Coordinates of C-alpha atoms in Angstrom, one line a residue:
X1 CA 0.0 0.0 0.0
X2 CA 1.3 3.5 -0.9
X3 CA 0.0 6.7 0.6
X4 CA -0.7 9.7 -1.6
X5 CA 1.9 12.5 -1.3
X6 CA 1.0 16.2 -1.2
X7 CA 0.8 17.7 -4.7
X8 CA -0.9 21.0 -3.9
X9 CA -1.2 23.2 -0.8
X10 CA -4.4 24.3 0.9
X11 CA -4.9 27.1 -1.7
X12 CA -4.4 24.7 -4.6
X13 CA -0.9 25.8 -5.5
X14 CA 1.3 23.0 -6.8
X15 CA 4.1 22.0 -4.4
X16 CA 6.4 20.5 -7.0
X17 CA 9.8 22.1 -7.6
X18 CA 10.3 23.7 -11.0
X19 CA 13.6 24.7 -12.8
X20 CA 14.7 28.2 -11.8
X21 CA 13.1 30.7 -14.1
X22 CA 10.0 28.7 -15.0
X23 CA 7.1 31.1 -14.3
X24 CA 3.4 31.3 -15.0
X25 CA 0.7 33.9 -15.5
X26 CA -2.9 32.9 -15.0
X27 CA -5.3 33.6 -17.8
X28 CA -9.1 34.1 -17.4
X29 CA -11.5 32.8 -20.0
X30 CA -14.7 34.9 -20.2
X31 CA -17.7 33.0 -21.6
X32 CA -21.2 34.0 -22.5
X33 CA -24.0 32.7 -24.8
X34 CA -22.1 33.7 -27.9
X35 CA -18.7 32.1 -27.1
X36 CA -15.6 33.0 -25.1
X37 CA -12.6 35.3 -25.1
X38 CA -9.3 34.8 -23.3
X39 CA -6.4 37.3 -23.4
X40 CA -3.1 35.4 -24.1
X41 CA -0.4 38.1 -23.8
X42 CA -0.2 41.7 -22.9
X43 CA 3.1 43.5 -22.3
X44 CA 1.3 45.7 -19.8
X45 CA 1.2 42.7 -17.5
X46 CA 5.0 43.0 -17.0
X47 CA 5.1 39.2 -16.8
X48 CA 8.2 38.9 -18.8
X49 CA 11.1 41.4 -19.4
X50 CA 11.4 40.5 -23.1
X51 CA 9.0 42.1 -25.6
X52 CA 6.7 40.3 -28.0
X53 CA 8.6 39.7 -31.3
X54 CA 7.3 36.5 -32.8
X55 CA 4.3 34.2 -32.4
X56 CA 3.5 30.8 -33.8
X57 CA 1.3 27.8 -32.9
X58 CA 1.9 24.1 -32.8
X59 CA -0.2 21.0 -32.2
X60 CA 0.4 17.7 -30.6
X61 CA -1.9 14.8 -31.6
X62 CA -3.6 12.6 -28.9
X63 CA -1.0 10.3 -27.4
X64 CA 1.9 11.8 -29.4
X65 CA 5.0 13.3 -27.9
X66 CA 7.4 16.0 -29.1
X67 CA 10.8 16.5 -27.6
X68 CA 13.3 16.6 -26.1
X69 CA 14.1 20.1 -27.3
X70 CA 16.2 22.9 -25.8
X71 CA 17.2 26.5 -26.9
X72 CA 20.4 28.2 -26.0
X73 CA 19.5 31.8 -27.1
X74 CA 15.8 32.2 -26.3
X75 CA 13.0 31.3 -24.0
X76 CA 9.7 29.7 -24.9
X77 CA 6.5 31.2 -23.6
X78 CA 3.7 28.7 -24.1
X79 CA -0.1 29.3 -23.9
X80 CA -2.4 26.3 -24.4
X81 CA -5.5 27.1 -26.3
X82 CA -7.1 23.6 -26.5
X83 CA -6.4 20.2 -25.2
X84 CA -4.3 18.7 -22.4
X85 CA -0.5 18.7 -22.5
X86 CA 2.0 17.2 -20.1
X87 CA 5.2 19.3 -20.3
X88 CA 8.3 17.6 -18.8
X89 CA 11.2 19.8 -17.9
X90 CA 14.8 19.0 -17.2
X91 CA 17.2 21.7 -16.0
X92 CA 20.5 21.0 -17.9
X93 CA 22.0 24.4 -17.0
X94 CA 25.3 23.8 -15.1
X95 CA 25.1 27.2 -13.4
X96 CA 21.5 26.8 -12.2
X97 CA 20.5 26.3 -8.6
X98 CA 18.0 23.7 -9.9
X99 CA 20.5 21.9 -12.2
X100 CA 19.4 18.3 -12.7
X101 CA 15.8 18.8 -11.6
X102 CA 13.1 17.0 -13.5
X103 CA 9.6 18.5 -13.3
X104 CA 6.2 17.8 -14.9
X105 CA 3.6 20.5 -15.6
X106 CA 0.1 20.0 -16.9
X107 CA -1.2 22.6 -19.3
X108 CA -5.0 22.4 -20.0
X109 CA -7.7 24.5 -21.6
X110 CA -9.5 24.2 -18.3
X111 CA -6.7 26.1 -16.6
X112 CA -5.2 28.4 -19.2
X113 CA -2.0 30.2 -18.4
X114 CA 1.2 31.4 -19.9
X115 CA 4.3 29.3 -19.1
X116 CA 7.9 30.5 -19.5
X117 CA 10.6 27.9 -20.2
X118 CA 14.1 29.4 -19.8
X119 CA 17.0 28.9 -22.3
X120 CA 18.9 25.8 -21.3
X121 CA 15.9 23.9 -19.9
X122 CA 15.2 20.7 -21.9
X123 CA 11.5 20.2 -22.5
X124 CA 9.2 17.5 -24.0
X125 CA 5.5 17.7 -24.6
X126 CA 3.0 14.8 -24.5
X127 CA -0.7 15.1 -25.4
X128 CA -2.6 13.3 -22.6
X129 CA -6.0 14.3 -23.9
X130 CA -8.5 13.0 -26.5
X131 CA -8.1 15.7 -29.1
X132 CA -5.3 17.8 -30.6
X133 CA -3.5 20.0 -28.1
X134 CA -3.1 23.5 -29.6
X135 CA -0.3 25.6 -28.1
X136 CA 0.6 29.2 -29.0
X137 CA 4.3 30.1 -28.4
X138 CA 5.6 33.6 -27.9
X139 CA 9.4 32.9 -28.0
X140 CA 11.7 35.7 -27.0
X141 CA 13.4 35.9 -30.4
X142 CA 12.1 35.2 -33.9
X143 CA 12.8 31.9 -35.5
X144 CA 16.0 32.0 -37.6
X145 CA 15.5 29.6 -40.5
X146 CA 19.2 29.8 -41.5
X147 CA 20.5 29.2 -38.0
X148 CA 17.8 27.6 -35.8
X149 CA 18.2 27.8 -32.0
X150 CA 16.9 24.3 -31.5
X151 CA 18.8 21.3 -30.0
X152 CA 17.3 17.9 -29.8
X153 CA 17.7 14.6 -28.0
X154 CA 15.7 11.4 -28.6
X155 CA 12.8 10.8 -26.2
X156 CA 14.6 7.7 -24.8
X157 CA 17.9 9.5 -24.2
X158 CA 20.0 8.5 -21.2
X159 CA 21.2 12.1 -20.8
X160 CA 17.9 13.0 -19.1
X161 CA 16.9 11.1 -16.0
X162 CA 13.3 10.6 -17.1
X163 CA 11.5 7.5 -18.3
X164 CA 8.2 7.9 -20.3
X165 CA 5.5 5.8 -18.7
X166 CA 2.6 5.0 -20.9
X167 CA 0.5 3.6 -18.1
X168 CA -2.7 5.5 -17.6
X169 CA -4.2 5.9 -14.2
X170 CA -3.0 4.3 -10.9

């Protein structure tokens, strides 16, 4: 028999450690009889020091995984529009106080928020929902087609201490 461990505090804030520099900004979806609206990014929020320069979206099909990926020159700023995405983070930065930390974050349309992923933090995304996950990214620099700031490792790499478990439930 195994006892549950605490995953949130009394206010519902997750207790899991995250790599240094990973931050969130909550988003509110306003709905009425016509539909809904949700603000994704506003520089007036002062959530991130870097300005908005480039925006793109990506999808992850149900059950599919993307990663491991890492950037050396820029940060990713994810906003989930639809679906449910598990984001696994590995802090590979030698000079970070959280070097070697592995964390898992759930992004879902039921709790929309901006998520910052610092340069040097490896990340992989897995769709754990039943439909395509749609994510908007506001990276801190535009994509350079001639010199991409994208580094990859296979999902089953031994360089990151994480094993993908396809078991559902417990």
